[in-house]
mmCIF file of C-alpha atoms and ligand atoms in Angstrom:
data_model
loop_
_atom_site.group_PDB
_atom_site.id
_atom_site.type_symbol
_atom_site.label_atom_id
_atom_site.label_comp_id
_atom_site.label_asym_id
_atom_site.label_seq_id
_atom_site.Cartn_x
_atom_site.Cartn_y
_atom_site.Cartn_z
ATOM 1 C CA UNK A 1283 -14.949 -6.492 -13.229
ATOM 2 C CA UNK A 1284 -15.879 -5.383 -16.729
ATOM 3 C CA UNK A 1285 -17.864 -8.843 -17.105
ATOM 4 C CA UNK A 1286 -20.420 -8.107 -14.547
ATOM 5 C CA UNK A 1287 -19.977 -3.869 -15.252
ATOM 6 C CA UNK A 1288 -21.032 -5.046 -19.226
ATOM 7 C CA UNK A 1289 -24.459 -7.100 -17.783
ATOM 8 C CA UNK A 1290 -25.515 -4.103 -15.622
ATOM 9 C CA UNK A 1291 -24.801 -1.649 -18.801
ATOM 10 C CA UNK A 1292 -26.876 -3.472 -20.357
ATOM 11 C CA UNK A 1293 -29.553 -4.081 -18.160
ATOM 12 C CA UNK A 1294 -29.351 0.013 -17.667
ATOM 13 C CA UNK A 1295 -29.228 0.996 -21.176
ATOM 14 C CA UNK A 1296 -32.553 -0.893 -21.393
ATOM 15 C CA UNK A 1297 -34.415 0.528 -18.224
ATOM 16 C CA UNK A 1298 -36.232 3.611 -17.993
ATOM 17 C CA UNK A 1299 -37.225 3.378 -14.257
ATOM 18 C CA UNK A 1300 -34.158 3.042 -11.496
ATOM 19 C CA UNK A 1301 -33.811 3.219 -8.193
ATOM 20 C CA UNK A 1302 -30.717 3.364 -6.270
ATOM 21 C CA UNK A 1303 -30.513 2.082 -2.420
ATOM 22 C CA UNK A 1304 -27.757 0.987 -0.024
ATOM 23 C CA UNK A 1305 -28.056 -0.352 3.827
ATOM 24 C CA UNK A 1306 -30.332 0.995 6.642
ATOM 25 C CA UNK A 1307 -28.914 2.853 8.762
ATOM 26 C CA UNK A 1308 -27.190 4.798 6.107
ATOM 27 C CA UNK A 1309 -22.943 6.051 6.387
ATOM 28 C CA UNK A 1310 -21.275 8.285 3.960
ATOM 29 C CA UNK A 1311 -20.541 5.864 1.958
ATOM 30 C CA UNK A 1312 -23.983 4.665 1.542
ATOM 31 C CA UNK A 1313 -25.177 8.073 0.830
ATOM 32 C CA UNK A 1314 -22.411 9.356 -1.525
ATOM 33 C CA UNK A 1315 -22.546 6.087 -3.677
ATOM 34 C CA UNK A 1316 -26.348 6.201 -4.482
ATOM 35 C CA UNK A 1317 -27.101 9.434 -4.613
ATOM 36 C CA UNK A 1318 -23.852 9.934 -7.001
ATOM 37 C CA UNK A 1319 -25.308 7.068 -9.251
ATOM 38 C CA UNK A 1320 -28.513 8.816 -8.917
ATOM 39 C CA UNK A 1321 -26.890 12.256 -10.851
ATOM 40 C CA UNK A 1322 -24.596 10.381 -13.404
ATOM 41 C CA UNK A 1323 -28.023 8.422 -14.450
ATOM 42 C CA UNK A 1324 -30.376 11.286 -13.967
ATOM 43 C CA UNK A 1325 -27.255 13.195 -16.764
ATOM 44 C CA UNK A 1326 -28.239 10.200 -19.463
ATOM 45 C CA UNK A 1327 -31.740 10.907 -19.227
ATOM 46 C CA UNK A 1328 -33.138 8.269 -16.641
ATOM 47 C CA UNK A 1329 -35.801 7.742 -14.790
ATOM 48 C CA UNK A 1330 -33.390 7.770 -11.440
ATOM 49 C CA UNK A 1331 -34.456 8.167 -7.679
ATOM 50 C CA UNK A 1332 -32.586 6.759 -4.352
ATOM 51 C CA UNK A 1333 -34.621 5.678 -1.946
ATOM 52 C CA UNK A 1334 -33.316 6.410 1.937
ATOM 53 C CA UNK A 1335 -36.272 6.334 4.563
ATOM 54 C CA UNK A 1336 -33.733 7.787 7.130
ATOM 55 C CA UNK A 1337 -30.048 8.876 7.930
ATOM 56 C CA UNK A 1338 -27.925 11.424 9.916
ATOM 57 C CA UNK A 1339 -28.847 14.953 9.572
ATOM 58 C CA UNK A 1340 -24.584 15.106 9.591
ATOM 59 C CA UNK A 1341 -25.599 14.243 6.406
ATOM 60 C CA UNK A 1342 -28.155 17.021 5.128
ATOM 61 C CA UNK A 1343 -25.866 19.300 3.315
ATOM 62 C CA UNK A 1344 -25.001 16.503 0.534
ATOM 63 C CA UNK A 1345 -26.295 17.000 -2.761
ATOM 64 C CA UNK A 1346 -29.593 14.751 -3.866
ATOM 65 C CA UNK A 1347 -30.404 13.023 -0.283
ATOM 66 C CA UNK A 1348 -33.413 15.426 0.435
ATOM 67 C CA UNK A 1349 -34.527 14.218 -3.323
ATOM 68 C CA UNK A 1350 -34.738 10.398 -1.572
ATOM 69 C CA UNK A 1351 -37.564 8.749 -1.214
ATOM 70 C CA UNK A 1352 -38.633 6.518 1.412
ATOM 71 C CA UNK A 1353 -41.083 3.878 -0.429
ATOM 72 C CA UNK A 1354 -41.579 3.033 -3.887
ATOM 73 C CA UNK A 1355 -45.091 4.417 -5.071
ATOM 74 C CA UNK A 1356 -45.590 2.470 -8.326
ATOM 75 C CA UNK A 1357 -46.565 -1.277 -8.793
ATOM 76 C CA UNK A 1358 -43.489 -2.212 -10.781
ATOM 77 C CA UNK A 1359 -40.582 -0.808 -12.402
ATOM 78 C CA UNK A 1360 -37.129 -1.627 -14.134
ATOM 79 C CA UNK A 1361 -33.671 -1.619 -12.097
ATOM 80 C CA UNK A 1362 -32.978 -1.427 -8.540
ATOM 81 C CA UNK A 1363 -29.423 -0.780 -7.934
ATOM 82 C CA UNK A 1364 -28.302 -1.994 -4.148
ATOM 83 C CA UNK A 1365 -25.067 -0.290 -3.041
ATOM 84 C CA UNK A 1366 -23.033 -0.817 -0.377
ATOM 85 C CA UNK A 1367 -25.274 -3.714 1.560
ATOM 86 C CA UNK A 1368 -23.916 -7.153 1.990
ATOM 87 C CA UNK A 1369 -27.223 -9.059 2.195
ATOM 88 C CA UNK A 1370 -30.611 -8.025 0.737
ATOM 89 C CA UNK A 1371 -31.747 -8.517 4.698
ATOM 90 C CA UNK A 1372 -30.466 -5.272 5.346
ATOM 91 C CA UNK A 1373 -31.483 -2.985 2.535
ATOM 92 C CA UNK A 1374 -32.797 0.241 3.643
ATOM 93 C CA UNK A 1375 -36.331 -1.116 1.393
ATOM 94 C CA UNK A 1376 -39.293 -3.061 2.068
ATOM 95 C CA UNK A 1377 -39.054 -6.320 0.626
ATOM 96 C CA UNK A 1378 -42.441 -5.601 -0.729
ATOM 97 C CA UNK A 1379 -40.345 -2.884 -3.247
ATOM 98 C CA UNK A 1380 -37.594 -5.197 -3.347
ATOM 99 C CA UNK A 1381 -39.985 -7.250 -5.328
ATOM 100 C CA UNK A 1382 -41.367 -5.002 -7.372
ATOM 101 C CA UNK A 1383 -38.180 -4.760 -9.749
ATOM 102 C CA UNK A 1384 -37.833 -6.393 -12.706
ATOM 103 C CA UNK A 1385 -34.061 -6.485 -12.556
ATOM 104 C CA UNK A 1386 -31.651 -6.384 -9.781
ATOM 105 C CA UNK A 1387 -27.699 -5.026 -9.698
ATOM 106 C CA UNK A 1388 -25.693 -5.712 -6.406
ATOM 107 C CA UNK A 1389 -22.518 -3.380 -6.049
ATOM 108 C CA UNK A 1390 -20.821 -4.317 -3.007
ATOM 109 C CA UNK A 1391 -17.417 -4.450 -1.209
ATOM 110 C CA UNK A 1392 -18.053 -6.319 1.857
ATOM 111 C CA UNK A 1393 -15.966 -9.145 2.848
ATOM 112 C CA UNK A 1394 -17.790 -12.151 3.178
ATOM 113 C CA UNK A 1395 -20.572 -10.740 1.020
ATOM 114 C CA UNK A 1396 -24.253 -12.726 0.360
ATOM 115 C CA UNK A 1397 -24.720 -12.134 -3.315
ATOM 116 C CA UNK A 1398 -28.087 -11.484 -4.418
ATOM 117 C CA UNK A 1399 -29.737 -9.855 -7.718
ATOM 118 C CA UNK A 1400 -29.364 -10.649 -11.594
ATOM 119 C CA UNK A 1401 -25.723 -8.597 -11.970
ATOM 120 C CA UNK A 1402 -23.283 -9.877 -8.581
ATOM 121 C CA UNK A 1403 -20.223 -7.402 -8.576
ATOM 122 C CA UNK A 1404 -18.560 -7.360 -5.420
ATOM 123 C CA UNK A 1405 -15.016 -6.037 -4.885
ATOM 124 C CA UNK A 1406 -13.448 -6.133 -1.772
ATOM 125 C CA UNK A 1407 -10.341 -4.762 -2.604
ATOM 126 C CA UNK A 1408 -11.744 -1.246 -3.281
ATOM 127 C CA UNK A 1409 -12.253 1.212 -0.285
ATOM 128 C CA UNK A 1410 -15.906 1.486 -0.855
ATOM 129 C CA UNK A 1411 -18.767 1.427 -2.463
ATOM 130 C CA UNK A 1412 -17.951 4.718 -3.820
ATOM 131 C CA UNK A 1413 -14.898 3.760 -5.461
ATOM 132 C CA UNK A 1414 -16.776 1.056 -7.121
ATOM 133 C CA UNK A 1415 -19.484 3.920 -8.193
ATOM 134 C CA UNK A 1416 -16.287 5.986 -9.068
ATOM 135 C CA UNK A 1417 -15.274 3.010 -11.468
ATOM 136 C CA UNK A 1418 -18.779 1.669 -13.077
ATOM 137 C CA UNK A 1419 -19.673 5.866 -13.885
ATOM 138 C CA UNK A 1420 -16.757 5.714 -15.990
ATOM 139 C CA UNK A 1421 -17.245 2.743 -17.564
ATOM 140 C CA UNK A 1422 -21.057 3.600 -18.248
ATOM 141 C CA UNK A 1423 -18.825 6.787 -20.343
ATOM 142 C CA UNK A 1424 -20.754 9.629 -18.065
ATOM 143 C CA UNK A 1425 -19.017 12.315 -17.060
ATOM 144 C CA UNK A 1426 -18.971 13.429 -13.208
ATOM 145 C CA UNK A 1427 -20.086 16.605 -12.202
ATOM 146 C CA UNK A 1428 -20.065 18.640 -8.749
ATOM 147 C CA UNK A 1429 -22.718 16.807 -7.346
ATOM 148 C CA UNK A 1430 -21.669 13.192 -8.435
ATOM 149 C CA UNK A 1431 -17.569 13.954 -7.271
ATOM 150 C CA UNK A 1432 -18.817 15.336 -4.413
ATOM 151 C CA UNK A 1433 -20.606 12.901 -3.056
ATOM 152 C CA UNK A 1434 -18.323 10.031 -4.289
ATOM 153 C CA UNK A 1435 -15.500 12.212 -2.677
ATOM 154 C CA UNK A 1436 -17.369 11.998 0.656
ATOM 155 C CA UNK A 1437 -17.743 7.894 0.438
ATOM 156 C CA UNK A 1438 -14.162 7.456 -0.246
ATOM 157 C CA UNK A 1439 -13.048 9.919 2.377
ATOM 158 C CA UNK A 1440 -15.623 8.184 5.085
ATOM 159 C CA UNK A 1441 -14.986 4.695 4.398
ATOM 160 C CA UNK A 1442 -11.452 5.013 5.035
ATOM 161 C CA UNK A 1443 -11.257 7.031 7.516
ATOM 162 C CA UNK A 1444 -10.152 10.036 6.120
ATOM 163 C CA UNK A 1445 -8.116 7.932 4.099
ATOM 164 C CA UNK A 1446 -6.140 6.705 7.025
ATOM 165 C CA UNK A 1447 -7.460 2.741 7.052
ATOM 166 C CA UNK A 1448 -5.205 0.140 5.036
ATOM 167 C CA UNK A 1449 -8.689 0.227 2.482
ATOM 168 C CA UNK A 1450 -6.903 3.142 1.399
ATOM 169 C CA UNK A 1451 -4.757 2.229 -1.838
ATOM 170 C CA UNK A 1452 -3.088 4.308 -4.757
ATOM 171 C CA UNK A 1453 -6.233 4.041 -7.074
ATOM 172 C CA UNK A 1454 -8.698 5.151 -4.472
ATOM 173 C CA UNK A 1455 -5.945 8.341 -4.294
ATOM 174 C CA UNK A 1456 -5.773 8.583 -7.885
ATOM 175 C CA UNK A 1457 -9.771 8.175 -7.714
ATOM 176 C CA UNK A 1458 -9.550 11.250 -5.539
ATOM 177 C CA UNK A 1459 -7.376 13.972 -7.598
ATOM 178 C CA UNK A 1460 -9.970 12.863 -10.407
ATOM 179 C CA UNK A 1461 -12.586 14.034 -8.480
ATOM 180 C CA UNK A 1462 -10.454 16.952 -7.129
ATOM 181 C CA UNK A 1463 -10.043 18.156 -10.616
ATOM 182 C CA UNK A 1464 -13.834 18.252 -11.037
ATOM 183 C CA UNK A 1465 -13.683 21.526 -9.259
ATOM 184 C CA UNK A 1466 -14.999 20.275 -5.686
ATOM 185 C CA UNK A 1467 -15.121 21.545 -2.668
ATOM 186 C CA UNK A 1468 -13.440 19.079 -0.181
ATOM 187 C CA UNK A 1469 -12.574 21.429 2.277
ATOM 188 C CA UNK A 1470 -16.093 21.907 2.495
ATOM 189 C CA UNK A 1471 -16.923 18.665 2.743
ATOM 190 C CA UNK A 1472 -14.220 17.925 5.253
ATOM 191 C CA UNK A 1473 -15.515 20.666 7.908
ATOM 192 C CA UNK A 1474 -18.772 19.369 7.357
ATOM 193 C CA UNK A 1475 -17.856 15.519 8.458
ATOM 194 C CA UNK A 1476 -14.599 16.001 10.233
ATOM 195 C CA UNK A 1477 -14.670 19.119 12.112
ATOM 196 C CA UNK A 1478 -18.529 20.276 13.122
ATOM 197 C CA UNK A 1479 -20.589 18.626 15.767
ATOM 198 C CA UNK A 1480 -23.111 19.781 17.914
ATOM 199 C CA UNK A 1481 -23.052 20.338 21.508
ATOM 200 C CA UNK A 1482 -25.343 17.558 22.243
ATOM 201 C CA UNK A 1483 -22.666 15.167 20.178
ATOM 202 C CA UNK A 1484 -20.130 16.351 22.702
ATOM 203 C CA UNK A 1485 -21.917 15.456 25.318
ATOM 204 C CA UNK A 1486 -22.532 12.254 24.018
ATOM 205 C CA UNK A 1487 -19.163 11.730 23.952
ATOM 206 C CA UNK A 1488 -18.447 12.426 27.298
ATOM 207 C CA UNK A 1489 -20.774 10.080 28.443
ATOM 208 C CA UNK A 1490 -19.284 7.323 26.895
ATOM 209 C CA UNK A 1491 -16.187 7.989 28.104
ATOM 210 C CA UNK A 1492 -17.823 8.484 31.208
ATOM 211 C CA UNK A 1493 -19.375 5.042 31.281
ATOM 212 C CA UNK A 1494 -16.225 3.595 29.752
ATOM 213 C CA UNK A 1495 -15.325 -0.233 31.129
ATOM 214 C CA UNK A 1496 -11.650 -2.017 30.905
ATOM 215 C CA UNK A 1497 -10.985 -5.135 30.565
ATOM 216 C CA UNK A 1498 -8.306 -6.973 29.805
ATOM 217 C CA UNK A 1499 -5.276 -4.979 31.007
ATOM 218 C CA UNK A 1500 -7.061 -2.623 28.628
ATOM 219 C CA UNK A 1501 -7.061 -4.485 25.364
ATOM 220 C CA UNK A 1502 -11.002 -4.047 25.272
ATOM 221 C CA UNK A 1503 -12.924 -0.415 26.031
ATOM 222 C CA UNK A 1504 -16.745 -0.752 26.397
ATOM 223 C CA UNK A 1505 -18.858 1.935 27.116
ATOM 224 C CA UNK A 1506 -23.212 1.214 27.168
ATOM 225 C CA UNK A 1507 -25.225 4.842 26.693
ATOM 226 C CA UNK A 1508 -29.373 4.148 27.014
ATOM 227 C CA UNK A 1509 -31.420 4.979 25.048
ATOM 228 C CA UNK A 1510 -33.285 7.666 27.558
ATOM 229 C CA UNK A 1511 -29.738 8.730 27.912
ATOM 230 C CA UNK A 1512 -29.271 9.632 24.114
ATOM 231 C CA UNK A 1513 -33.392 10.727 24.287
ATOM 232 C CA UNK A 1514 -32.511 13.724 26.642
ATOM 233 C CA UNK A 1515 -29.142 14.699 25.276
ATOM 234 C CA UNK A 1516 -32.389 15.421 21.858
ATOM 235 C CA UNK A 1517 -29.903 13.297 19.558
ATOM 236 C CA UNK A 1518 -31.662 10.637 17.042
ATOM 237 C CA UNK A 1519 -31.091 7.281 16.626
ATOM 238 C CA UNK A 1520 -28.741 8.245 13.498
ATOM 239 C CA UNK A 1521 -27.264 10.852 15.282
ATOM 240 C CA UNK A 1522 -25.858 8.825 18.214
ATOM 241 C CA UNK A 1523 -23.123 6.732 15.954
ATOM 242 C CA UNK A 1524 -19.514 7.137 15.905
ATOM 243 C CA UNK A 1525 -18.459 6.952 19.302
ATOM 244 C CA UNK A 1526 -16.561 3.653 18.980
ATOM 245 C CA UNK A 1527 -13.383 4.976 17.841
ATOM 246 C CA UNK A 1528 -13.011 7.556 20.597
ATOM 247 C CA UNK A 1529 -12.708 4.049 23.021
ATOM 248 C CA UNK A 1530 -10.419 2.654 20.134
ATOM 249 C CA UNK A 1531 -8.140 5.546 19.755
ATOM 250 C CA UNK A 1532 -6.849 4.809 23.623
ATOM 251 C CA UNK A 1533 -3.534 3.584 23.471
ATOM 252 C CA UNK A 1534 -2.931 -0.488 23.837
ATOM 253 C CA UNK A 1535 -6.800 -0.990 23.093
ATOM 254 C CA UNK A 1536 -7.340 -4.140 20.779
ATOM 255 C CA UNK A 1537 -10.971 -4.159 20.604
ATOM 256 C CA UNK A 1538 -13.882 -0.973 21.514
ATOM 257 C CA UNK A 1539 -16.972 -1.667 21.568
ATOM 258 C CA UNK A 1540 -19.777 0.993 22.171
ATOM 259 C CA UNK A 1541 -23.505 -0.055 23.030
ATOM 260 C CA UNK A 1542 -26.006 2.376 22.213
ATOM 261 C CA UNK A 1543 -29.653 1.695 23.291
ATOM 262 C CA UNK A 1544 -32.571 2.687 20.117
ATOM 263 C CA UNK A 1545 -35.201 4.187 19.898
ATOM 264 C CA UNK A 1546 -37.175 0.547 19.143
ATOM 265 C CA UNK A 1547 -36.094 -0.938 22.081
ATOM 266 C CA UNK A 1548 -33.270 -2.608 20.544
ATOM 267 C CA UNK A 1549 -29.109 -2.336 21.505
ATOM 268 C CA UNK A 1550 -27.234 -1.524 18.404
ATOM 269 C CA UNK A 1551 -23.557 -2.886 19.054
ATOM 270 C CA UNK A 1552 -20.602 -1.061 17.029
ATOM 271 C CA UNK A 1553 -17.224 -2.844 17.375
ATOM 272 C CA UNK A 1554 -13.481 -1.222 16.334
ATOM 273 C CA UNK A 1555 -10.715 -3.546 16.107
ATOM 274 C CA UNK A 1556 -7.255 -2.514 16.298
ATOM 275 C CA UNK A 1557 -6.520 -4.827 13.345
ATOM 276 C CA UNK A 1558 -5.051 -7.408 14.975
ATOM 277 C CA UNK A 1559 -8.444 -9.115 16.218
ATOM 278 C CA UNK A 1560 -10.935 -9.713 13.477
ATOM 279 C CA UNK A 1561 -14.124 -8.647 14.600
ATOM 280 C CA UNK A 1562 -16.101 -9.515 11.903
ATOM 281 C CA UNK A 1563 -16.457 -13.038 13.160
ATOM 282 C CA UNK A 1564 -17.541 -12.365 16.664
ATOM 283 C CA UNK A 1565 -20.046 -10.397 15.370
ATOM 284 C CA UNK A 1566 -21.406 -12.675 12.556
ATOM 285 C CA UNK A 1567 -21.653 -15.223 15.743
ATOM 286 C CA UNK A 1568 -23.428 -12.949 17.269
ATOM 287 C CA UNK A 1569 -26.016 -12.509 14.052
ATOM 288 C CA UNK A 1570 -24.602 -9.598 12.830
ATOM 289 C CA UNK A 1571 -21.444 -8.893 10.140
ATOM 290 C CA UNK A 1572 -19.415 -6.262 8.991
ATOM 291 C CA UNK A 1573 -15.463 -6.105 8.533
ATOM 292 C CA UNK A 1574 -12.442 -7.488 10.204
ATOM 293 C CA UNK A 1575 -11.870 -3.857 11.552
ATOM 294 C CA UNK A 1576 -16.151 -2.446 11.907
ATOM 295 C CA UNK A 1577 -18.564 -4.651 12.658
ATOM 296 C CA UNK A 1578 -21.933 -4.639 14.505
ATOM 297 C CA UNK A 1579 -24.646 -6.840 15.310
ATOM 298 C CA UNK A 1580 -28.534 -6.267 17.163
ATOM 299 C CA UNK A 1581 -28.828 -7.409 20.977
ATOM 300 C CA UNK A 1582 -32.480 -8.059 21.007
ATOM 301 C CA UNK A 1583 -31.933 -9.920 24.972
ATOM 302 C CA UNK A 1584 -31.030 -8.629 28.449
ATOM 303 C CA UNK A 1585 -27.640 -6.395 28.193
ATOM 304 C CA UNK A 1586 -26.553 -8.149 31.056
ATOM 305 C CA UNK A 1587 -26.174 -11.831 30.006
ATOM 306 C CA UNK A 1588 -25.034 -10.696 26.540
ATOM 307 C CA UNK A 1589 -22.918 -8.253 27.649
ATOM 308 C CA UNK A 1590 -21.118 -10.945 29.668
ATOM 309 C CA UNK A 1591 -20.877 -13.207 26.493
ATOM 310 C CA UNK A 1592 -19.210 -10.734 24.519
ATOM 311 C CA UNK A 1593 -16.522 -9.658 26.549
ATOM 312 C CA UNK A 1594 -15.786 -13.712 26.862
ATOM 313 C CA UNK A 1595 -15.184 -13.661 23.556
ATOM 314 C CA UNK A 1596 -12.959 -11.098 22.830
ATOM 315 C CA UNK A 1597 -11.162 -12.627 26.116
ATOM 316 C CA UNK A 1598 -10.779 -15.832 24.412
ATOM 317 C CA UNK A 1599 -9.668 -14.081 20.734
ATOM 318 C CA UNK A 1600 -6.854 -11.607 22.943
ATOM 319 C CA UNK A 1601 -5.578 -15.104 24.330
ATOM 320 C CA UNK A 1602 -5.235 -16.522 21.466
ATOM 321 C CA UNK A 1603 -3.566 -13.693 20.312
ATOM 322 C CA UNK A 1604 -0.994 -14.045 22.975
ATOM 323 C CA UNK A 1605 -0.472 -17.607 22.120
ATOM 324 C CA UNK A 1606 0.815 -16.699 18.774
HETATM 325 P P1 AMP B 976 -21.096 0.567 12.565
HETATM 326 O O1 AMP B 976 -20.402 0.284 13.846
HETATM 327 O O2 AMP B 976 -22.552 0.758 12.707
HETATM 328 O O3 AMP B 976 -20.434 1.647 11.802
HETATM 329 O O4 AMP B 976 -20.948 -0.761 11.701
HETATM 330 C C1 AMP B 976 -19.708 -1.181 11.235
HETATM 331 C C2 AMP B 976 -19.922 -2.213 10.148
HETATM 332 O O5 AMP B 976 -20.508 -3.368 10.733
HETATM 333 C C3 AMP B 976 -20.893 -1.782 9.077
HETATM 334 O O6 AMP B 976 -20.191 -1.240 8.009
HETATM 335 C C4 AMP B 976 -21.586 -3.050 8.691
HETATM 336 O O7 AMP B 976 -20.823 -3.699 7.682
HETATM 337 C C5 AMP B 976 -21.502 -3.923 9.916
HETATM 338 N N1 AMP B 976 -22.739 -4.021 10.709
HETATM 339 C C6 AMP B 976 -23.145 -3.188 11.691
HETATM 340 N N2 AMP B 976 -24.305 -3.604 12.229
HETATM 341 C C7 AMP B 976 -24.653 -4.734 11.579
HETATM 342 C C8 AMP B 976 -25.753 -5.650 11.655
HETATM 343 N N3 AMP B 976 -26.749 -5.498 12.535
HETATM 344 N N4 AMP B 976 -25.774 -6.700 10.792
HETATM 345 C C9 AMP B 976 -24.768 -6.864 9.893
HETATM 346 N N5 AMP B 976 -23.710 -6.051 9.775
HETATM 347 C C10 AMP B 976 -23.644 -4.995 10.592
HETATM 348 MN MN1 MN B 977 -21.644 1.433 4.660
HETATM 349 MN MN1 MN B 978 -18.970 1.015 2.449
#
């Protein structure tokens, strides 16, 4: 760790101009690890900006996102610091502004990672990309405030779940009362992500439990909601996410997956695993990654034939299963 944390302390200590970004289609963790590197560098006098062309207006209340910016209006500049994104394919930046750094630092804690950038640090054992933000602000010696425990607060409490996942180990706790001590308000932030939605949300969610299929002897839940669907409910692309783990939460269900049509004309597929399946690979076969318990992929072809390919296999992962 301090290896790589040492070349991107130095790269920083000799950059004026940063910019902090993470994946499209941005989570809590995405959010609360940039735009908390964002205040800890903005505190040593940089340059600092996160750039985030869209996310969740769940999102909104967290300190620094309204500051992001959505392209990079200069011709070059020093650092960009990628969080939380597995490939460079899926950075929430053109490659255009990709290009236009001089140096590039990759903090990630994807399984199965595809390093990229002049500084590689990629942890997989840590909850988050927050915990690694949690770990490289100390090292860079800056002190968190409310706005950088906040936010780092609400990427470790996202990315595992509340802290229920098996991501969740002793130092991400320890991590936590840290940030605790900062004087935070995590009840706050807890209402905000755990316990508020808006009508619209609810009805969301009764549609996919309304559309819910079972296959399997239940092992797999799949629900489809289209994209006129999610239109007329007045919810946003961004807005529609999370309703995978009401499918996974049934009892006896190995795998959930929830379809949700875009805005772009796309199918955005979110899987759950129960942990016994790893769903990571059946969606990197399908062009898409993620982890052995959340992973997604694009369907850019007719539901109906891929559809039918994707429930085949998961069938042929549950029988394998059985076979054990
Ligand atoms: P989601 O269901 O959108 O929360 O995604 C769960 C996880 O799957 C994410 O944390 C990503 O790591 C991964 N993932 C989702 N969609 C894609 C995609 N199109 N390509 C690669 N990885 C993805
Ligand atoms: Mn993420
Ligand atoms: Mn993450």
């Amino acid at each position: 760790m301090f290896e790589e944390f040492e070349k991107a302390k130095k790269i920083i200590d000799k950059s004026n101009s940063i910019y902090m970004v993470a994946h499209i289609n941005p989570d809590g963790d995405a959010i609360g690890s940039t735009c908390a590197l964002y205040f800890a560098l903005k505190q040593i006098g940089k340059d600092a900006h996160v750039v985030c062309p869209s996310y969740s207006e769940v999102f909104e209340f967290l300190p620094g996102i309204k500051d992001a910016i959505s392209v990079i209006d200069k011709d070059s500049y020093d650092l960009l610091i990628c969080l939380d994104a597995s490939d460079n394919g899926r950075l929430a930046i053109s490659s255009e502004d990709y290009n236009k750094a001089k140096h590039v630092i990759m903090l990630d804690h994807h399984q199965r990672s595809h390093p990229y950038g002049d500084v590689q640090y990629i942890n997989d054992e840590l909850s988050s990309a927050s915990e690694i933000t949690y770990n490289f602000i100390k090292y860079l010696n800056i002190p968190f405030d409310e706005n950088s425990a906040s936010l780092l607060y609400t990427g470790m409490l996202t990315d595992t779940g509340s802290f229920n996942y098996s991501n969740t180990s002793s130092a991400t706790h320890r991590a936590i009362a840290e940030l605790l001590d900062v004087g935070i308000n995590a009840t706050y932030i807890c209402k905000k992500l755990n316990d508020t939605i808006k009508e619209a949300k609810l009805k969301l969610i009764a549609k996919t439990i309304d559309n819910m299929e079972v296959y399997y002897d239940g092992k797999l839940r799949y629900s489809y909601v289209d994209y006129d669907t999610i239109k007329n409910l007045g919810i946003h692309d961004e807005d529609a996410e999370g309703m995978t783990n009401y499918l996974r939460m049934v009892e006896g269900t190995e795998v959930a997956v929830y379809v949700r049509g875009k805005s772009d004309g796309t199918l955005k597929v979110s899987m759950r695993s129960g942990g016994n399946v790893d769903i990571s690979k059946i969606a990197i076969s399908f062009g898409g990654g993620g982890h052995p318990r959340a992973a997604g992929y694009t369907m850019t072809q007719d539901i109906g034939v891929e559809k039918k390919k994707l429930i085949d296999v998961v069938g042929v992962m549950l029988s394998e299963l059985s076979r054990d």
